[in-house]
Amino acid sequence: MSINSAMLAGVSGLKANSAALAALSDNIANVNTVGYKRSQVDFQTMVTGGSAGGYSAGGVLAHARHYVTQEGLLQRTGSSTDLGISGQGFFVTTEQAEDLTASDSRLFTRAGSFSVDTLGYLKNSAGLFLQGWIANTEGEITVDPSDLTRLNSINVGAVGGAAEPTTRVSLNANLMSSQAVSLEFASYDALTNSMAMYDPETGTGVRPDFEMQIPVSDSKGGKRTLAISFLKTDVPNQWLAEIRAVPASDIVTGSGLANGQIRTGLVAFTQDGRLDVDAMQALGAQALFPDPENAILTFGASDDAAPGAGLVNWAPGLGVDEQQVSFDLDTAAGGLTQYDSQSVVQAVITNGTAFGNLTNIEINEEGYVTAIFDNGVTRRIAQVAIATFPSPDNLIAVNGNAFRVSQGSGTYNLKAPGTGGAGMIAPNQLEASTVDLSAEFTGLITTQRAYSASSKIITTADEMLEELIRVKR
């Protein structure tokens, strides 16, 4: 009967517009929710069969539609762990941080309001833990887009203090060419009467004409000191040189070295005052460094076996690792020179740092998470993973402003930020909700009127049925 179908159509209108009101309410309530994607209820007609000359109303059916691919505006924040995504893709998150298995659910979200929890994990405001590829001990990251289980919760609290050993020394110093040859030069012997033995109080050893000290960091960031002493010889443009540890007890040496000596030999200069690389190469074993362009000091580890002739280990009590220190003695900007001016050290530039504490975490556009220490050392921790889907609008929404995979969305594709269609990470930014309040309020008005109209259908059909009943009376 057409009147009955009209009443049922009115009921379907009430249901459909109630669903539309629910979606509008959700949108308005989440207008300030980070990364929220607005929903909309679309209506579709329902058609039923009818007899010849008659019509049977089918009504309307509501279908929820989620605009997941619609991007919100990125807004700047003051937190280094707030993240947005500029482009397509989702952060991969989990509901627990540790002991993850293949059966544990992975959720996908654009809500990047991450902060460091008490255990050091990056967790967003909904309690979801950020996943990424973790760096190994060498700071290298292996990206594996094929396996979700290779991802781990990113933990910045587990990063301890950092120190770096010195590997390079650049010298900028001058030795005075008119320096008189000391009377002590005649009695100099690298083993029995050296500059390393010099003691001004006792008068032992040979007093150097010039000496400079170089700070060096060992593998633990401990501060060590090397001294380079120079003594003018009676050969023009040649100086005797000794490199030693201060104090001598910091090292253990093999035969041929004494009193903390690390290396001894001659340094030669050209007639225009520059370091004479060719002359030092010609001196061979007599030179401080037979090849000044490859001037390297090698220190064995503290636990190495006793060093052989001419070799050096760090002292056992230090407990530090092996180390190589390269000396840059001949540079365009200076280096070691011999001009007729005062012997002076212009600059000693070294790398390596003492122990430093974690001061900040930075995340760049490629998703690399880097720890920054107060000694200037930086250490790469992890890389944030981004997941993309063939049909993201068909993802299923879950609590916490996140989504899970559905049959309609297709399977995930893991990617590094900025690769394969995945968006770039937007550090220090958050994605705003995609809700437009003016549009939602307009939708409220039209939905209210449609609901009222559907209720009017029901009352009108009821009145018509009442008239039909009166005919029988």
Short mmCIF file of C-alpha atoms in Angstrom, two decimals:
data_model
loop_
_atom_site.label_atom_id
_atom_site.label_comp_id
_atom_site.label_asym_id
_atom_site.label_seq_id
_atom_site.Cartn_x
_atom_site.Cartn_y
_atom_site.Cartn_z
CA MET A 1 0.00 0.00 0.00
CA SER A 2 1.43 3.40 -1.02
CA ILE A 3 0.47 5.11 2.28
CA ASN A 4 2.39 2.51 4.29
CA SER A 5 5.43 2.83 2.00
CA ALA A 6 5.28 6.62 2.42
CA MET A 7 5.33 6.21 6.21
CA LEU A 8 8.28 3.82 6.01
CA ALA A 9 10.07 6.27 3.70
CA GLY A 10 9.58 8.95 6.34
CA VAL A 11 11.08 6.64 8.98
CA SER A 12 14.11 5.99 6.75
CA GLY A 13 14.46 9.76 6.38
CA LEU A 14 14.54 10.15 10.15
CA LYS A 15 17.21 7.46 10.44
CA ALA A 16 19.32 8.87 7.63
CA ASN A 17 19.20 12.43 8.94
CA SER A 18 19.96 11.20 12.45
CA ALA A 19 23.12 9.62 11.06
CA ALA A 20 23.93 12.88 9.26
CA LEU A 21 23.48 14.78 12.53
CA ALA A 22 25.81 12.33 14.30
CA ALA A 23 28.54 12.89 11.67
CA LEU A 24 28.11 16.67 11.91
CA SER A 25 28.31 16.47 15.69
CA ASP A 26 31.51 14.44 15.53
CA ASN A 27 33.05 16.94 13.14
CA ILE A 28 32.16 19.96 15.28
CA ALA A 29 33.37 18.26 18.47
CA ASN A 30 36.72 17.51 16.79
CA VAL A 31 37.30 20.91 15.23
CA ASN A 32 40.48 21.29 17.33
CA THR A 33 41.62 17.65 17.23
CA VAL A 34 45.09 17.32 15.68
CA GLY A 35 45.01 15.43 12.39
CA TYR A 36 41.25 14.82 12.48
CA LYS A 37 39.60 13.94 9.16
CA ARG A 38 36.04 15.10 8.71
CA SER A 39 33.25 12.65 7.94
CA GLN A 40 30.11 13.13 5.92
CA VAL A 41 26.94 11.12 5.50
CA ASP A 42 25.87 10.68 1.88
CA PHE A 43 22.29 9.71 1.05
CA GLN A 44 21.29 7.18 -1.57
CA THR A 45 17.83 6.32 -2.79
CA MET A 46 16.10 2.99 -2.23
CA VAL A 47 13.67 1.81 -4.92
CA THR A 48 11.01 -0.87 -4.39
CA GLY A 49 8.81 -2.55 -6.94
CA GLY A 50 5.36 -1.09 -7.64
CA SER A 51 2.21 -2.32 -9.37
CA ALA A 52 0.99 -0.89 -12.66
CA GLY A 53 -0.47 2.54 -12.12
CA GLY A 54 0.80 2.67 -8.53
CA TYR A 55 3.92 3.82 -6.73
CA SER A 56 5.64 2.43 -3.65
CA ALA A 57 8.13 4.68 -1.84
CA GLY A 58 11.54 3.15 -1.20
CA GLY A 59 12.99 5.77 1.12
CA VAL A 60 16.63 6.74 1.70
CA LEU A 61 19.74 5.02 3.00
CA ALA A 62 22.64 6.80 4.77
CA HIS A 63 26.26 5.95 3.99
CA ALA A 64 29.15 7.38 6.03
CA ARG A 65 32.08 8.73 4.05
CA HIS A 66 35.45 9.57 5.60
CA TYR A 67 37.66 12.16 3.86
CA VAL A 68 40.90 10.59 5.05
CA THR A 69 42.98 11.81 2.11
CA GLN A 70 42.03 15.43 2.69
CA GLU A 71 45.03 17.24 4.21
CA GLY A 72 44.70 19.76 7.01
CA LEU A 73 46.78 22.89 7.33
CA LEU A 74 50.18 22.48 8.97
CA GLN A 75 50.58 24.77 11.97
CA ARG A 76 53.90 25.67 13.60
CA THR A 77 54.48 24.61 17.23
CA GLY A 78 57.28 25.01 19.74
CA SER A 79 58.01 21.32 20.30
CA SER A 80 60.76 19.51 18.40
CA THR A 81 58.83 16.23 18.67
CA ASP A 82 55.62 17.56 17.10
CA LEU A 83 55.37 16.13 13.60
CA GLY A 84 53.16 16.62 10.60
CA ILE A 85 53.20 15.00 7.17
CA SER A 86 53.37 17.22 4.11
CA GLY A 87 51.80 14.93 1.52
CA GLN A 88 50.33 11.46 1.58
CA GLY A 89 50.88 8.82 4.20
CA PHE A 90 50.41 8.01 7.86
CA PHE A 91 52.56 7.53 10.93
CA VAL A 92 52.79 3.90 11.99
CA THR A 93 51.92 3.46 15.67
CA THR A 94 51.27 0.75 18.22
CA GLU A 95 49.30 0.61 21.45
CA GLN A 96 52.25 -0.81 23.39
CA ALA A 97 55.90 0.14 23.19
CA GLU A 98 57.75 -3.09 23.90
CA ASP A 99 57.58 -6.84 23.22
CA LEU A 100 55.70 -6.38 19.97
CA THR A 101 54.76 -9.46 17.96
CA ALA A 102 53.35 -9.94 14.46
CA SER A 103 49.86 -10.33 15.95
CA ASP A 104 49.92 -6.96 17.74
CA SER A 105 47.81 -4.38 15.93
CA ARG A 106 49.47 -1.52 14.07
CA LEU A 107 47.46 1.66 13.81
CA PHE A 108 47.93 4.49 11.33
CA THR A 109 47.45 8.14 12.17
CA ARG A 110 48.17 11.71 11.09
CA ALA A 111 48.03 12.94 14.69
CA GLY A 112 51.71 13.75 15.27
CA SER A 113 51.58 15.42 18.68
CA PHE A 114 54.37 13.22 20.04
CA SER A 115 56.19 13.71 23.31
CA VAL A 116 58.73 11.71 25.29
CA ASP A 117 57.16 9.51 27.98
CA THR A 118 58.80 8.43 31.24
CA LEU A 119 60.57 5.52 29.52
CA GLY A 120 61.87 7.67 26.67
CA TYR A 121 59.43 6.53 23.97
CA LEU A 122 57.79 8.95 21.53
CA LYS A 123 54.05 8.74 22.26
CA ASN A 124 51.24 10.93 20.93
CA SER A 125 48.37 12.43 22.91
CA ALA A 126 46.22 9.35 22.24
CA GLY A 127 48.84 7.08 23.82
CA LEU A 128 50.08 5.58 20.54
CA PHE A 129 53.81 4.87 20.16
CA LEU A 130 55.66 6.07 17.05
CA GLN A 131 57.36 3.36 14.97
CA GLY A 132 60.48 3.58 12.83
CA TRP A 133 63.68 1.89 11.73
CA ILE A 134 66.27 1.97 14.52
CA ALA A 135 69.94 2.85 13.89
CA ASN A 136 72.67 0.34 14.74
CA THR A 137 75.70 1.14 16.91
CA GLU A 138 77.42 2.76 13.91
CA GLY A 139 74.48 5.09 13.30
CA GLU A 140 73.46 3.22 10.13
CA ILE A 141 69.78 2.65 9.34
CA THR A 142 68.51 -0.18 7.17
CA VAL A 143 65.09 0.60 5.71
CA ASP A 144 62.95 -2.48 5.08
CA PRO A 145 59.66 -1.50 3.41
CA SER A 146 58.47 -5.10 3.12
CA ASP A 147 58.23 -6.10 6.77
CA LEU A 148 56.10 -4.30 9.36
CA THR A 149 57.72 -6.32 12.15
CA ARG A 150 61.11 -4.71 11.41
CA LEU A 151 59.76 -1.48 12.85
CA ASN A 152 60.32 -0.67 16.51
CA SER A 153 59.11 1.96 18.92
CA ILE A 154 61.42 4.97 18.76
CA ASN A 155 63.10 5.54 22.12
CA VAL A 156 65.15 8.66 22.72
CA GLY A 157 65.65 8.10 26.44
CA ALA A 158 67.93 5.12 25.89
CA VAL A 159 70.58 7.30 24.23
CA GLY A 160 73.42 7.78 26.70
CA GLY A 161 76.06 10.47 26.80
CA ALA A 162 78.46 10.62 23.89
CA ALA A 163 82.18 11.25 23.44
CA GLU A 164 84.37 11.18 20.34
CA PRO A 165 88.11 10.52 20.21
CA THR A 166 90.48 12.94 18.51
CA THR A 167 91.44 11.76 15.03
CA ARG A 168 92.80 14.96 13.46
CA VAL A 169 95.16 17.75 14.54
CA SER A 170 95.89 20.86 12.45
CA LEU A 171 98.90 22.95 13.48
CA ASN A 172 99.55 26.57 12.65
CA ALA A 173 102.88 27.50 14.30
CA ASN A 174 106.16 29.20 13.44
CA LEU A 175 109.74 28.34 14.46
CA MET A 176 112.10 31.33 14.44
CA SER A 177 114.65 30.77 11.65
CA SER A 178 117.31 32.92 13.37
CA GLN A 179 117.16 30.85 16.54
CA ALA A 180 120.73 30.24 17.74
CA VAL A 181 121.91 26.64 17.92
CA SER A 182 122.00 25.66 21.59
CA LEU A 183 125.19 24.38 23.13
CA GLU A 184 123.11 21.50 24.43
CA PHE A 185 122.48 20.31 20.87
CA ALA A 186 125.92 18.67 20.84
CA SER A 187 124.99 16.45 23.79
CA TYR A 188 121.47 15.59 22.56
CA ASP A 189 120.53 11.92 22.34
CA ALA A 190 116.93 10.80 21.79
CA LEU A 191 117.23 7.96 24.31
CA THR A 192 119.78 9.07 26.92
CA ASN A 193 119.67 12.87 26.90
CA SER A 194 116.43 14.03 25.26
CA MET A 195 114.03 16.95 25.46
CA ALA A 196 111.52 14.58 27.04
CA MET A 197 113.95 14.21 29.96
CA TYR A 198 114.32 17.95 30.52
CA ASP A 199 113.81 19.04 34.13
CA PRO A 200 114.57 22.72 34.89
CA GLU A 201 114.98 21.99 38.60
CA THR A 202 117.59 19.29 38.23
CA GLY A 203 119.05 20.45 34.95
CA THR A 204 118.76 16.98 33.40
CA GLY A 205 117.90 16.49 29.77
CA VAL A 206 117.99 19.03 26.97
CA ARG A 207 115.97 22.22 27.16
CA PRO A 208 113.89 22.65 23.97
CA ASP A 209 114.07 25.87 21.98
CA PHE A 210 110.30 25.81 21.57
CA GLU A 211 107.44 23.63 22.73
CA MET A 212 103.69 23.44 22.12
CA GLN A 213 100.96 21.36 23.73
CA ILE A 214 98.04 19.65 21.99
CA PRO A 215 94.84 18.54 23.77
CA VAL A 216 93.61 15.11 22.69
CA SER A 217 90.41 13.23 23.60
CA ASP A 218 90.65 9.46 24.02
CA SER A 219 87.90 6.96 23.19
CA LYS A 220 86.10 7.72 26.46
CA GLY A 221 86.32 11.46 25.98
CA GLY A 222 89.10 11.68 28.55
CA LYS A 223 91.49 14.59 28.15
CA ARG A 224 95.07 13.68 27.23
CA THR A 225 97.93 16.01 26.38
CA LEU A 226 100.63 15.67 23.74
CA ALA A 227 103.67 17.95 23.68
CA ILE A 228 105.86 18.69 20.64
CA SER A 229 109.35 19.96 21.47
CA PHE A 230 111.76 21.51 18.94
CA LEU A 231 115.56 21.98 19.06
CA LYS A 232 117.45 23.91 16.37
CA THR A 233 120.26 21.85 14.74
CA ASP A 234 123.50 22.99 13.17
CA VAL A 235 122.13 22.06 9.73
CA PRO A 236 120.32 25.01 8.14
CA ASN A 237 116.53 24.64 7.99
CA GLN A 238 116.47 21.51 10.17
CA TRP A 239 115.08 21.05 13.68
CA LEU A 240 115.02 18.08 16.00
CA ALA A 241 111.50 17.28 17.18
CA GLU A 242 109.97 15.01 19.81
CA ILE A 243 106.30 14.20 20.36
CA ARG A 244 105.59 12.91 23.85
CA ALA A 245 102.69 12.24 26.22
CA VAL A 246 102.18 14.48 29.24
CA PRO A 247 102.37 12.84 31.70
CA ALA A 248 104.56 10.04 30.40
CA SER A 249 102.55 7.54 32.47
CA ASP A 250 99.62 7.87 30.02
CA ILE A 251 101.38 5.58 27.55
CA VAL A 252 103.45 2.41 27.37
CA THR A 253 106.21 2.36 24.74
CA GLY A 254 108.32 -0.25 23.04
CA SER A 255 112.10 -0.13 22.66
CA GLY A 256 113.57 2.97 21.02
CA LEU A 257 111.32 5.33 22.96
CA ALA A 258 111.64 6.63 26.54
CA ASN A 259 110.20 9.17 28.98
CA GLY A 260 106.80 9.31 27.28
CA GLN A 261 108.18 9.75 23.76
CA ILE A 262 105.80 8.79 20.96
CA ARG A 263 107.90 9.82 17.97
CA THR A 264 111.26 11.54 17.43
CA GLY A 265 113.05 12.83 14.31
CA LEU A 266 113.95 15.77 12.10
CA VAL A 267 111.73 18.45 10.64
CA ALA A 268 113.01 20.21 7.48
CA PHE A 269 111.96 23.49 5.92
CA THR A 270 112.48 25.04 2.50
CA GLN A 271 114.50 28.21 2.02
CA ASP A 272 111.29 30.23 1.84
CA GLY A 273 110.16 28.96 5.25
CA ARG A 274 107.60 26.30 4.29
CA LEU A 275 107.66 22.68 5.40
CA ASP A 276 109.96 20.77 3.03
CA VAL A 277 108.00 17.63 2.23
CA ASP A 278 110.55 16.35 -0.30
CA ALA A 279 113.47 16.77 2.12
CA MET A 280 111.63 14.91 4.89
CA GLN A 281 110.79 12.09 2.52
CA ALA A 282 114.48 11.93 1.58
CA LEU A 283 115.43 11.75 5.28
CA GLY A 284 113.30 8.61 5.62
CA ALA A 285 113.51 7.06 9.09
CA GLN A 286 115.44 10.07 10.39
CA ALA A 287 112.44 12.38 9.81
CA LEU A 288 109.76 12.99 12.42
CA PHE A 289 107.31 11.82 9.76
CA PRO A 290 108.93 10.26 6.66
CA ASP A 291 105.80 11.24 4.74
CA PRO A 292 104.50 14.56 6.16
CA GLU A 293 101.39 14.30 4.01
CA ASN A 294 100.51 11.08 5.84
CA ALA A 295 101.60 12.06 9.36
CA ILE A 296 99.80 9.66 11.68
CA LEU A 297 100.34 8.69 15.31
CA THR A 298 98.97 5.28 16.27
CA PHE A 299 98.08 4.35 19.85
CA GLY A 300 97.32 0.75 20.73
CA ALA A 301 94.45 -0.01 23.12
CA SER A 302 95.08 -0.19 26.84
CA ASP A 303 94.54 -3.96 26.88
CA ASP A 304 96.80 -4.71 23.90
CA ALA A 305 99.92 -6.80 24.31
CA ALA A 306 103.18 -5.00 25.11
CA PRO A 307 104.09 -2.78 22.15
CA GLY A 308 106.96 -3.66 19.84
CA ALA A 309 109.93 -1.45 18.95
CA GLY A 310 108.89 2.13 18.20
CA LEU A 311 105.21 1.45 19.00
CA VAL A 312 102.94 2.98 21.62
CA ASN A 313 99.91 1.80 23.65
CA TRP A 314 97.66 3.72 25.96
CA ALA A 315 98.46 2.84 29.59
CA PRO A 316 96.51 -0.14 31.02
CA GLY A 317 95.08 1.98 33.81
CA LEU A 318 93.25 4.20 31.32
CA GLY A 319 91.18 1.37 29.84
CA VAL A 320 90.71 3.11 26.48
CA ASP A 321 90.53 1.88 22.91
CA GLU A 322 93.08 2.10 20.12
CA GLN A 323 93.33 5.43 18.33
CA GLN A 324 94.92 7.10 15.33
CA VAL A 325 95.68 10.82 15.26
CA SER A 326 96.47 12.44 11.90
CA PHE A 327 98.63 15.59 11.88
CA ASP A 328 98.15 18.29 9.26
CA LEU A 329 101.55 20.02 9.20
CA ASP A 330 101.48 21.62 5.76
CA THR A 331 98.43 23.70 4.86
CA ALA A 332 97.84 26.69 2.63
CA ALA A 333 96.50 28.61 5.63
CA GLY A 334 99.59 28.05 7.74
CA GLY A 335 100.85 24.72 8.98
CA LEU A 336 104.34 24.43 10.47
CA THR A 337 106.63 27.18 9.17
CA GLN A 338 110.11 28.64 9.75
CA TYR A 339 110.16 32.39 9.30
CA ASP A 340 112.42 34.94 10.94
CA SER A 341 109.88 36.01 13.53
CA GLN A 342 109.09 34.93 17.06
CA SER A 343 108.44 31.24 17.61
CA VAL A 344 104.72 31.14 18.29
CA VAL A 345 101.62 28.93 18.09
CA GLN A 346 98.94 30.63 16.02
CA ALA A 347 96.37 27.86 16.32
CA VAL A 348 95.94 24.22 17.27
CA ILE A 349 92.70 22.78 15.88
CA THR A 350 91.56 19.32 16.92
CA ASN A 351 88.39 17.31 16.63
CA GLY A 352 87.13 14.94 19.30
CA THR A 353 85.03 15.87 22.31
CA ALA A 354 84.70 15.16 26.00
CA PHE A 355 81.68 13.33 27.40
CA GLY A 356 78.44 15.15 26.66
CA ASN A 357 74.86 14.87 27.93
CA LEU A 358 71.73 14.74 25.79
CA THR A 359 70.21 18.21 25.42
CA ASN A 360 67.78 17.99 22.51
CA ILE A 361 66.09 15.76 19.95
CA GLU A 362 65.68 16.92 16.36
CA ILE A 363 63.70 15.29 13.54
CA ASN A 364 64.26 16.46 9.97
CA GLU A 365 62.13 16.31 6.81
CA GLU A 366 63.47 12.87 5.91
CA GLY A 367 62.32 11.52 9.26
CA TYR A 368 65.78 11.08 10.79
CA VAL A 369 65.68 11.34 14.57
CA THR A 370 68.93 12.83 15.88
CA ALA A 371 70.16 13.22 19.45
CA ILE A 372 72.15 16.39 20.18
CA PHE A 373 74.61 16.53 23.09
CA ASP A 374 76.00 19.52 24.94
CA ASN A 375 79.52 18.80 23.67
CA GLY A 376 78.42 19.33 20.06
CA VAL A 377 78.20 15.63 19.18
CA THR A 378 75.14 14.48 17.23
CA ARG A 379 73.98 10.88 16.98
CA ARG A 380 71.36 9.47 14.61
CA ILE A 381 68.83 7.32 16.48
CA ALA A 382 66.15 6.22 14.02
CA GLN A 383 64.13 7.07 10.93
CA VAL A 384 60.38 7.55 11.09
CA ALA A 385 58.40 5.21 8.83
CA ILE A 386 55.43 6.33 6.73
CA ALA A 387 52.68 4.01 5.48
CA THR A 388 50.62 4.62 2.35
CA PHE A 389 47.52 2.78 1.10
CA PRO A 390 45.90 2.26 -2.32
CA SER A 391 42.57 3.59 -0.97
CA PRO A 392 43.08 5.41 2.32
CA ASP A 393 39.51 6.76 2.39
CA ASN A 394 38.39 3.20 3.10
CA LEU A 395 40.48 2.80 6.24
CA ILE A 396 38.47 2.01 9.37
CA ALA A 397 38.51 4.70 12.04
CA VAL A 398 39.32 3.62 15.61
CA ASN A 399 39.69 5.40 18.93
CA GLY A 400 42.59 7.81 19.28
CA ASN A 401 42.11 9.49 15.90
CA ALA A 402 43.75 6.53 14.17
CA PHE A 403 42.85 4.00 11.49
CA ARG A 404 43.29 0.33 10.82
CA VAL A 405 43.49 -1.63 7.61
CA SER A 406 40.31 -2.81 5.89
CA GLN A 407 39.67 -4.91 2.83
CA GLY A 408 38.65 -1.77 0.97
CA SER A 409 41.77 0.21 1.87
CA GLY A 410 44.21 -2.37 0.57
CA THR A 411 47.41 -3.37 2.32
CA TYR A 412 49.96 -0.89 3.63
CA ASN A 413 53.15 0.15 1.86
CA LEU A 414 56.01 1.18 4.15
CA LYS A 415 58.24 3.97 2.88
CA ALA A 416 60.90 6.35 4.04
CA PRO A 417 59.61 9.96 4.12
CA GLY A 418 59.77 11.62 0.72
CA THR A 419 60.13 8.38 -1.26
CA GLY A 420 57.67 6.45 -3.40
CA GLY A 421 54.86 8.96 -3.08
CA ALA A 422 55.10 9.28 0.70
CA GLY A 423 55.01 12.79 2.09
CA MET A 424 57.85 14.56 3.82
CA ILE A 425 57.97 14.94 7.57
CA ALA A 426 57.08 18.46 8.72
CA PRO A 427 59.04 18.94 11.96
CA ASN A 428 57.81 21.32 14.67
CA GLN A 429 54.38 21.33 13.01
CA LEU A 430 51.00 19.71 13.57
CA GLU A 431 48.23 19.04 11.07
CA ALA A 432 45.01 20.87 11.89
CA SER A 433 41.56 19.30 11.73
CA THR A 434 39.95 19.42 8.28
CA VAL A 435 36.62 20.54 9.75
CA ASP A 436 35.14 23.80 8.35
CA LEU A 437 32.77 25.10 11.01
CA SER A 438 30.78 27.28 8.59
CA ALA A 439 30.04 24.27 6.40
CA GLU A 440 29.16 22.12 9.41
CA PHE A 441 26.73 24.70 10.83
CA THR A 442 25.08 25.02 7.43
CA GLY A 443 24.79 21.24 7.36
CA LEU A 444 23.12 21.34 10.79
CA ILE A 445 20.40 23.64 9.48
CA THR A 446 19.65 21.57 6.37
CA THR A 447 19.75 18.31 8.36
CA GLN A 448 17.34 19.70 10.97
CA ARG A 449 14.90 20.80 8.27
CA ALA A 450 15.17 17.46 6.47
CA TYR A 451 14.52 15.64 9.73
CA SER A 452 11.47 17.80 10.40
CA ALA A 453 10.22 17.18 6.87
CA SER A 454 10.62 13.41 7.30
CA SER A 455 8.64 13.55 10.52
CA LYS A 456 5.94 15.49 8.63
CA ILE A 457 5.70 12.62 6.14
CA ILE A 458 4.92 10.28 9.00
CA THR A 459 2.22 12.51 10.53
CA THR A 460 0.64 13.11 7.12
CA ALA A 461 0.56 9.38 6.32
CA ASP A 462 -0.95 8.77 9.75
CA GLU A 463 -3.72 11.27 9.06
CA MET A 464 -4.45 9.61 5.72
CA LEU A 465 -4.68 6.20 7.35
CA GLU A 466 -7.02 7.67 9.93
CA GLU A 467 -9.28 8.91 7.09
CA LEU A 468 -9.25 5.41 5.60
CA ILE A 469 -10.35 3.93 8.91
CA ARG A 470 -13.23 6.43 9.07
CA VAL A 471 -14.56 5.13 5.74
CA LYS A 472 -15.15 1.75 7.38
CA ARG A 473 -17.14 3.39 10.18
#
